[in-house]
Amino acid sequence: MPHLVAPSLLSANFLNLEKDIAMLNQSEADWFHLDVMDGVFVPNISFGFPIIEKIRKATHKILDVHLMIVEPERYLERFKKAGADIISIHLEASRNPVDTLRTIKKLQAKAGIVINPGTPVNLLTDVIREVDMVLLMSVNPGFGGQSFIPGTIKKIEEVKDMIRTFQLDVMLEVDGGIDLQNAPSLVHAGVDILVAGNTIFASTDPSLTIHQLKSIC
Ligand code: DX5
Ligand code: ZN
């Protein structure tokens, strides 16, 4: 499967979201990556249901919702109702990740598990059979525009090994600090989905940047 590009709307212009969404709709972007932060799991607060509902009405593309919230199990149904196609929860944030991931799938959404840069890949062993996607954070979550943590490359290889060993059909997404310089090494390492916020929205030509990220081979 050729890799996908998922722009993170955290770096979009919230005073004129319609314009950025129209740009994304016309671009080669595959998914919309939506970062939900609660100010507890991460030291920042972003947006919630009303914004996701509005975005759902403005695009047919897949909504990839990244929950940086504690006790995500409390809100799964509402995120699904708001329009999420994929719901990813942090391993560090859920008391019973296996149950939470099963609930996401029961709601007919795809289920993703996310780990922070400081969380070792081997902790995924107990949950990876439950998921459609693993999301590796390549920055500490909370803010857009941070620098990519190089140690992520080794973790990508470890996740790919785990997927191969267990013979699973699991996608691998990487999120944080991705730019046109480091993206080729991620694609070559087998990453299926590149998330990019700042690189796309701070660009003078965001849809060209999306095209460039998509054209990596
Ligand atoms: C970080 C978020 C990311 C972030 C990516 O907490 O999960 O999705 O917005 O933004 P960049 O690409 O700017 O690092
Ligand atoms: Zn994210």
PDB file of C-alpha atoms and ligand atoms in Angstrom:
ATOM      1  CA  MET A   1       0.000   0.000   0.000  1.00  0.00           C
ATOM      2  CA  PRO A   2       1.418   3.443  -0.863  1.00  0.00           C
ATOM      3  CA  HIS A   3       1.751   5.632   2.216  1.00  0.00           C
ATOM      4  CA  LEU A   4      -0.976   8.058   3.253  1.00  0.00           C
ATOM      5  CA  VAL A   5      -0.702  11.675   4.398  1.00  0.00           C
ATOM      6  CA  ALA A   6      -2.828  12.919   7.286  1.00  0.00           C
ATOM      7  CA  PRO A   7      -2.596  16.686   7.882  1.00  0.00           C
ATOM      8  CA  SER A   8      -3.042  17.650  11.540  1.00  0.00           C
ATOM      9  CA  LEU A   9      -5.572  20.471  11.789  1.00  0.00           C
ATOM     10  CA  LEU A  10      -4.009  21.626  15.040  1.00  0.00           C
ATOM     11  CA  SER A  11      -1.903  23.972  12.907  1.00  0.00           C
ATOM     12  CA  ALA A  12      -4.802  25.103  10.685  1.00  0.00           C
ATOM     13  CA  ASN A  13      -6.300  28.591  10.826  1.00  0.00           C
ATOM     14  CA  PHE A  14      -9.235  28.284  13.240  1.00  0.00           C
ATOM     15  CA  LEU A  15     -10.493  31.721  12.239  1.00  0.00           C
ATOM     16  CA  ASN A  16     -11.015  30.413   8.745  1.00  0.00           C
ATOM     17  CA  LEU A  17     -11.214  26.666   9.022  1.00  0.00           C
ATOM     18  CA  GLU A  18     -13.511  26.453   6.023  1.00  0.00           C
ATOM     19  CA  LYS A  19     -10.740  27.682   3.742  1.00  0.00           C
ATOM     20  CA  ASP A  20      -8.211  25.159   5.087  1.00  0.00           C
ATOM     21  CA  ILE A  21     -10.741  22.328   4.829  1.00  0.00           C
ATOM     22  CA  ALA A  22     -11.528  23.268   1.224  1.00  0.00           C
ATOM     23  CA  MET A  23      -7.785  23.219   0.485  1.00  0.00           C
ATOM     24  CA  LEU A  24      -7.445  19.773   2.091  1.00  0.00           C
ATOM     25  CA  ASN A  25     -10.496  18.455   0.223  1.00  0.00           C
ATOM     26  CA  GLN A  26      -8.946  19.476  -3.084  1.00  0.00           C
ATOM     27  CA  SER A  27      -5.470  18.256  -2.134  1.00  0.00           C
ATOM     28  CA  GLU A  28      -3.968  14.779  -2.153  1.00  0.00           C
ATOM     29  CA  ALA A  29      -4.399  14.547   1.631  1.00  0.00           C
ATOM     30  CA  ASP A  30      -5.854  11.156   2.543  1.00  0.00           C
ATOM     31  CA  TRP A  31      -7.100  11.657   6.102  1.00  0.00           C
ATOM     32  CA  PHE A  32      -7.815  14.543   8.466  1.00  0.00           C
ATOM     33  CA  HIS A  33      -5.830  14.068  11.700  1.00  0.00           C
ATOM     34  CA  LEU A  34      -7.723  15.634  14.615  1.00  0.00           C
ATOM     35  CA  ASP A  35      -5.858  16.170  17.898  1.00  0.00           C
ATOM     36  CA  VAL A  36      -8.070  16.232  20.963  1.00  0.00           C
ATOM     37  CA  MET A  37      -6.317  17.418  24.158  1.00  0.00           C
ATOM     38  CA  ASP A  38      -7.828  17.699  27.625  1.00  0.00           C
ATOM     39  CA  GLY A  39      -5.239  19.746  29.520  1.00  0.00           C
ATOM     40  CA  VAL A  40      -4.682  16.784  31.881  1.00  0.00           C
ATOM     41  CA  PHE A  41      -3.034  14.048  29.850  1.00  0.00           C
ATOM     42  CA  VAL A  42      -1.113  16.759  27.990  1.00  0.00           C
ATOM     43  CA  PRO A  43      -0.356  20.343  29.048  1.00  0.00           C
ATOM     44  CA  ASN A  44      -2.606  21.859  26.392  1.00  0.00           C
ATOM     45  CA  ILE A  45      -6.292  22.043  25.461  1.00  0.00           C
ATOM     46  CA  SER A  46      -7.384  21.897  21.829  1.00  0.00           C
ATOM     47  CA  PHE A  47     -10.932  21.222  20.613  1.00  0.00           C
ATOM     48  CA  GLY A  48     -13.768  18.767  21.057  1.00  0.00           C
ATOM     49  CA  PHE A  49     -17.116  17.567  19.746  1.00  0.00           C
ATOM     50  CA  PRO A  50     -18.608  20.731  18.163  1.00  0.00           C
ATOM     51  CA  ILE A  51     -15.559  21.304  15.973  1.00  0.00           C
ATOM     52  CA  ILE A  52     -15.357  17.642  14.938  1.00  0.00           C
ATOM     53  CA  GLU A  53     -19.073  17.654  14.041  1.00  0.00           C
ATOM     54  CA  LYS A  54     -18.575  20.700  11.847  1.00  0.00           C
ATOM     55  CA  ILE A  55     -15.506  19.190  10.165  1.00  0.00           C
ATOM     56  CA  ARG A  56     -17.492  15.992   9.545  1.00  0.00           C
ATOM     57  CA  LYS A  57     -20.047  18.007   7.583  1.00  0.00           C
ATOM     58  CA  ALA A  58     -17.342  19.690   5.521  1.00  0.00           C
ATOM     59  CA  THR A  59     -15.415  16.663   4.235  1.00  0.00           C
ATOM     60  CA  HIS A  60     -15.878  13.111   2.988  1.00  0.00           C
ATOM     61  CA  LYS A  61     -12.291  12.212   3.906  1.00  0.00           C
ATOM     62  CA  ILE A  62     -11.524   9.914   6.821  1.00  0.00           C
ATOM     63  CA  LEU A  63     -11.434  11.561  10.253  1.00  0.00           C
ATOM     64  CA  ASP A  64      -8.502  10.171  12.221  1.00  0.00           C
ATOM     65  CA  VAL A  65      -9.131  11.250  15.811  1.00  0.00           C
ATOM     66  CA  HIS A  66      -6.125  11.196  18.161  1.00  0.00           C
ATOM     67  CA  LEU A  67      -7.311  11.340  21.758  1.00  0.00           C
ATOM     68  CA  MET A  68      -4.821  12.853  24.181  1.00  0.00           C
ATOM     69  CA  ILE A  69      -7.230  12.590  27.084  1.00  0.00           C
ATOM     70  CA  VAL A  70      -7.393  10.607  30.313  1.00  0.00           C
ATOM     71  CA  GLU A  71     -10.117   7.969  30.649  1.00  0.00           C
ATOM     72  CA  PRO A  72     -10.914   7.977  26.919  1.00  0.00           C
ATOM     73  CA  GLU A  73     -13.450   5.183  27.529  1.00  0.00           C
ATOM     74  CA  ARG A  74     -15.872   7.795  28.874  1.00  0.00           C
ATOM     75  CA  TYR A  75     -16.237   9.570  25.531  1.00  0.00           C
ATOM     76  CA  LEU A  76     -15.874   6.956  22.771  1.00  0.00           C
ATOM     77  CA  GLU A  77     -19.509   6.952  21.753  1.00  0.00           C
ATOM     78  CA  ARG A  78     -19.586  10.728  21.502  1.00  0.00           C
ATOM     79  CA  PHE A  79     -16.491  10.865  19.322  1.00  0.00           C
ATOM     80  CA  LYS A  80     -17.987   8.236  17.048  1.00  0.00           C
ATOM     81  CA  LYS A  81     -21.253  10.184  16.878  1.00  0.00           C
ATOM     82  CA  ALA A  82     -19.362  13.389  16.147  1.00  0.00           C
ATOM     83  CA  GLY A  83     -17.968  11.703  13.027  1.00  0.00           C
ATOM     84  CA  ALA A  84     -14.741   9.893  13.905  1.00  0.00           C
ATOM     85  CA  ASP A  85     -13.793   7.041  11.558  1.00  0.00           C
ATOM     86  CA  ILE A  86     -10.644   6.086  13.459  1.00  0.00           C
ATOM     87  CA  ILE A  87     -10.265   6.578  17.203  1.00  0.00           C
ATOM     88  CA  SER A  88      -6.809   6.263  18.732  1.00  0.00           C
ATOM     89  CA  ILE A  89      -6.208   6.151  22.469  1.00  0.00           C
ATOM     90  CA  HIS A  90      -2.949   6.440  24.387  1.00  0.00           C
ATOM     91  CA  LEU A  91      -1.709   3.294  26.103  1.00  0.00           C
ATOM     92  CA  GLU A  92      -0.611   5.564  28.962  1.00  0.00           C
ATOM     93  CA  ALA A  93      -4.094   7.075  29.377  1.00  0.00           C
ATOM     94  CA  SER A  94      -6.428   4.104  29.602  1.00  0.00           C
ATOM     95  CA  ARG A  95      -6.928   1.876  32.621  1.00  0.00           C
ATOM     96  CA  ASN A  96      -8.025  -1.049  30.503  1.00  0.00           C
ATOM     97  CA  PRO A  97      -6.801  -0.478  26.941  1.00  0.00           C
ATOM     98  CA  VAL A  98      -7.955  -3.878  25.632  1.00  0.00           C
ATOM     99  CA  ASP A  99     -11.554  -3.205  26.706  1.00  0.00           C
ATOM    100  CA  THR A 100     -11.398   0.338  25.380  1.00  0.00           C
ATOM    101  CA  LEU A 101     -10.118  -0.801  21.980  1.00  0.00           C
ATOM    102  CA  ARG A 102     -12.826  -3.479  21.771  1.00  0.00           C
ATOM    103  CA  THR A 103     -15.466  -0.864  22.539  1.00  0.00           C
ATOM    104  CA  ILE A 104     -14.151   1.349  19.720  1.00  0.00           C
ATOM    105  CA  LYS A 105     -14.520  -1.568  17.310  1.00  0.00           C
ATOM    106  CA  LYS A 106     -18.011  -2.356  18.583  1.00  0.00           C
ATOM    107  CA  LEU A 107     -18.917   1.221  17.710  1.00  0.00           C
ATOM    108  CA  GLN A 108     -17.862   0.411  14.109  1.00  0.00           C
ATOM    109  CA  ALA A 109     -14.821   2.666  14.200  1.00  0.00           C
ATOM    110  CA  LYS A 110     -11.230   1.637  13.539  1.00  0.00           C
ATOM    111  CA  ALA A 111      -9.157   1.385  16.703  1.00  0.00           C
ATOM    112  CA  GLY A 112      -5.674   2.786  17.175  1.00  0.00           C
ATOM    113  CA  ILE A 113      -3.213   2.565  20.058  1.00  0.00           C
ATOM    114  CA  VAL A 114      -0.730   5.394  20.608  1.00  0.00           C
ATOM    115  CA  ILE A 115       2.532   5.388  22.566  1.00  0.00           C
ATOM    116  CA  ASN A 116       4.595   8.361  23.663  1.00  0.00           C
ATOM    117  CA  PRO A 117       8.308   8.685  22.789  1.00  0.00           C
ATOM    118  CA  GLY A 118       9.253   7.449  26.278  1.00  0.00           C
ATOM    119  CA  THR A 119       7.046   4.347  26.183  1.00  0.00           C
ATOM    120  CA  PRO A 120       8.800   1.178  24.975  1.00  0.00           C
ATOM    121  CA  VAL A 121       7.358  -0.767  22.043  1.00  0.00           C
ATOM    122  CA  ASN A 122       7.297  -4.060  23.961  1.00  0.00           C
ATOM    123  CA  LEU A 123       4.403  -2.728  26.039  1.00  0.00           C
ATOM    124  CA  LEU A 124       2.293  -3.041  22.869  1.00  0.00           C
ATOM    125  CA  THR A 125       2.548  -6.851  23.000  1.00  0.00           C
ATOM    126  CA  ASP A 126      -0.670  -7.243  25.001  1.00  0.00           C
ATOM    127  CA  VAL A 127      -2.785  -4.896  22.890  1.00  0.00           C
ATOM    128  CA  ILE A 128      -1.508  -5.067  19.313  1.00  0.00           C
ATOM    129  CA  ARG A 129      -3.867  -7.909  18.375  1.00  0.00           C
ATOM    130  CA  GLU A 130      -6.814  -5.641  19.205  1.00  0.00           C
ATOM    131  CA  VAL A 131      -5.919  -2.744  16.935  1.00  0.00           C
ATOM    132  CA  ASP A 132      -6.193  -1.601  13.327  1.00  0.00           C
ATOM    133  CA  MET A 133      -3.367   0.891  13.781  1.00  0.00           C
ATOM    134  CA  VAL A 134      -0.347   1.681  15.935  1.00  0.00           C
ATOM    135  CA  LEU A 135       0.497   5.376  16.258  1.00  0.00           C
ATOM    136  CA  LEU A 136       4.044   6.191  17.343  1.00  0.00           C
ATOM    137  CA  MET A 137       4.528   9.680  18.736  1.00  0.00           C
ATOM    138  CA  SER A 138       7.748  11.213  17.460  1.00  0.00           C
ATOM    139  CA  VAL A 139       7.404  14.245  19.786  1.00  0.00           C
ATOM    140  CA  ASN A 140       6.020  14.529  23.288  1.00  0.00           C
ATOM    141  CA  PRO A 141       2.330  15.180  22.669  1.00  0.00           C
ATOM    142  CA  GLY A 142       0.715  18.516  23.385  1.00  0.00           C
ATOM    143  CA  PHE A 143       1.933  20.939  20.772  1.00  0.00           C
ATOM    144  CA  GLY A 144       2.478  21.240  17.045  1.00  0.00           C
ATOM    145  CA  GLY A 145       5.722  22.481  15.552  1.00  0.00           C
ATOM    146  CA  GLN A 146       8.190  20.484  17.712  1.00  0.00           C
ATOM    147  CA  SER A 147      11.304  18.679  16.445  1.00  0.00           C
ATOM    148  CA  PHE A 148      11.216  15.014  15.457  1.00  0.00           C
ATOM    149  CA  ILE A 149      12.837  12.692  18.023  1.00  0.00           C
ATOM    150  CA  PRO A 150      15.336  10.543  16.040  1.00  0.00           C
ATOM    151  CA  GLY A 151      14.946   7.496  18.336  1.00  0.00           C
ATOM    152  CA  THR A 152      11.554   6.963  16.687  1.00  0.00           C
ATOM    153  CA  ILE A 153      13.225   5.263  13.701  1.00  0.00           C
ATOM    154  CA  LYS A 154      14.322   2.349  15.875  1.00  0.00           C
ATOM    155  CA  LYS A 155      10.825   2.076  17.351  1.00  0.00           C
ATOM    156  CA  ILE A 156       9.335   1.969  13.848  1.00  0.00           C
ATOM    157  CA  GLU A 157      11.526  -1.053  13.088  1.00  0.00           C
ATOM    158  CA  GLU A 158      10.478  -2.707  16.354  1.00  0.00           C
ATOM    159  CA  VAL A 159       6.769  -2.226  15.609  1.00  0.00           C
ATOM    160  CA  LYS A 160       7.213  -3.520  12.048  1.00  0.00           C
ATOM    161  CA  ASP A 161       8.972  -6.601  13.489  1.00  0.00           C
ATOM    162  CA  MET A 162       6.147  -7.175  15.950  1.00  0.00           C
ATOM    163  CA  ILE A 163       3.509  -6.892  13.202  1.00  0.00           C
ATOM    164  CA  ARG A 164       5.466  -9.346  11.053  1.00  0.00           C
ATOM    165  CA  THR A 165       6.094 -11.812  13.881  1.00  0.00           C
ATOM    166  CA  PHE A 166       2.441 -11.910  14.914  1.00  0.00           C
ATOM    167  CA  GLN A 167       1.331 -11.818  11.239  1.00  0.00           C
ATOM    168  CA  LEU A 168      -1.069  -8.951  11.839  1.00  0.00           C
ATOM    169  CA  ASP A 169      -2.863  -6.579   9.523  1.00  0.00           C
ATOM    170  CA  VAL A 170      -2.018  -3.394  11.418  1.00  0.00           C
ATOM    171  CA  MET A 171      -1.197   0.028   9.965  1.00  0.00           C
ATOM    172  CA  LEU A 172       1.633   2.137  11.364  1.00  0.00           C
ATOM    173  CA  GLU A 173       1.249   5.907  11.734  1.00  0.00           C
ATOM    174  CA  VAL A 174       3.889   8.375  12.947  1.00  0.00           C
ATOM    175  CA  ASP A 175       3.038  11.795  14.387  1.00  0.00           C
ATOM    176  CA  GLY A 176       5.147  14.804  15.318  1.00  0.00           C
ATOM    177  CA  GLY A 177       7.885  16.880  13.727  1.00  0.00           C
ATOM    178  CA  ILE A 178       7.597  15.296  10.290  1.00  0.00           C
ATOM    179  CA  ASP A 179       9.005  17.434   7.479  1.00  0.00           C
ATOM    180  CA  LEU A 180      10.182  17.029   3.898  1.00  0.00           C
ATOM    181  CA  GLN A 181      13.708  16.188   5.116  1.00  0.00           C
ATOM    182  CA  ASN A 182      12.870  13.339   7.504  1.00  0.00           C
ATOM    183  CA  ALA A 183       9.756  11.970   5.758  1.00  0.00           C
ATOM    184  CA  PRO A 184      11.657   9.833   3.180  1.00  0.00           C
ATOM    185  CA  SER A 185      13.425   7.829   5.900  1.00  0.00           C
ATOM    186  CA  LEU A 186      10.034   7.161   7.531  1.00  0.00           C
ATOM    187  CA  VAL A 187       8.463   5.975   4.300  1.00  0.00           C
ATOM    188  CA  HIS A 188      11.478   3.766   3.611  1.00  0.00           C
ATOM    189  CA  ALA A 189      11.200   2.300   7.102  1.00  0.00           C
ATOM    190  CA  GLY A 190       7.651   1.228   6.215  1.00  0.00           C
ATOM    191  CA  VAL A 191       5.444   3.856   7.846  1.00  0.00           C
ATOM    192  CA  ASP A 192       1.919   3.712   6.370  1.00  0.00           C
ATOM    193  CA  ILE A 193       0.602   7.109   7.471  1.00  0.00           C
ATOM    194  CA  LEU A 194       2.539  10.359   7.901  1.00  0.00           C
ATOM    195  CA  VAL A 195       0.885  12.987  10.110  1.00  0.00           C
ATOM    196  CA  ALA A 196       2.061  16.543   9.503  1.00  0.00           C
ATOM    197  CA  GLY A 197       0.813  19.800  10.955  1.00  0.00           C
ATOM    198  CA  ASN A 198       3.316  22.606  10.942  1.00  0.00           C
ATOM    199  CA  THR A 199       5.112  21.420   7.800  1.00  0.00           C
ATOM    200  CA  ILE A 200       1.873  21.669   5.837  1.00  0.00           C
ATOM    201  CA  PHE A 201       0.111  24.666   7.339  1.00  0.00           C
ATOM    202  CA  ALA A 202       3.200  26.885   7.736  1.00  0.00           C
ATOM    203  CA  SER A 203       4.125  26.214   4.124  1.00  0.00           C
ATOM    204  CA  THR A 204       3.589  28.951   1.537  1.00  0.00           C
ATOM    205  CA  ASP A 205       1.844  26.334  -0.617  1.00  0.00           C
ATOM    206  CA  PRO A 206       0.216  23.715   1.647  1.00  0.00           C
ATOM    207  CA  SER A 207      -1.249  21.592  -1.130  1.00  0.00           C
ATOM    208  CA  LEU A 208       2.115  21.457  -2.891  1.00  0.00           C
ATOM    209  CA  THR A 209       3.690  20.330   0.401  1.00  0.00           C
ATOM    210  CA  ILE A 210       1.037  17.613   0.697  1.00  0.00           C
ATOM    211  CA  HIS A 211       1.836  16.591  -2.874  1.00  0.00           C
ATOM    212  CA  GLN A 212       5.553  16.450  -2.019  1.00  0.00           C
ATOM    213  CA  LEU A 213       4.883  14.291   1.048  1.00  0.00           C
ATOM    214  CA  LYS A 214       2.700  11.993  -1.057  1.00  0.00           C
ATOM    215  CA  SER A 215       5.280  11.731  -3.864  1.00  0.00           C
ATOM    216  CA  ILE A 216       8.024  10.230  -1.688  1.00  0.00           C
ATOM    217  CA  CYS A 217       8.881   6.778  -2.953  1.00  0.00           C
TER     218      CYS A 217
HETATM  219  C1  DX5 B   1       1.040  16.613  18.925  1.00  0.00           C
HETATM  220  C2  DX5 B   1      -0.043  16.190  17.959  1.00  0.00           C
HETATM  221  C3  DX5 B   1       0.403  16.184  16.554  1.00  0.00           C
HETATM  222  C4  DX5 B   1       0.867  17.497  16.068  1.00  0.00           C
HETATM  223  C5  DX5 B   1       1.646  17.337  14.815  1.00  0.00           C
HETATM  224  O1  DX5 B   1       0.579  16.521  20.209  1.00  0.00           O
HETATM  225  O2  DX5 B   1      -0.507  14.905  18.264  1.00  0.00           O
HETATM  226  O3  DX5 B   1      -0.580  15.636  15.696  1.00  0.00           O
HETATM  227  O4  DX5 B   1      -0.181  18.401  15.854  1.00  0.00           O
HETATM  228  O5  DX5 B   1       2.107  18.579  14.468  1.00  0.00           O
HETATM  229  P1  DX5 B   1       3.554  18.817  13.854  1.00  0.00           P
HETATM  230  O6  DX5 B   1       3.554  18.093  12.535  1.00  0.00           O
HETATM  231  O7  DX5 B   1       3.571  20.295  13.710  1.00  0.00           O
HETATM  232  O8  DX5 B   1       4.561  18.277  14.813  1.00  0.00           O
HETATM  233 ZN    ZN B   2      -1.735  13.791  16.693  1.00  0.00          ZN
END
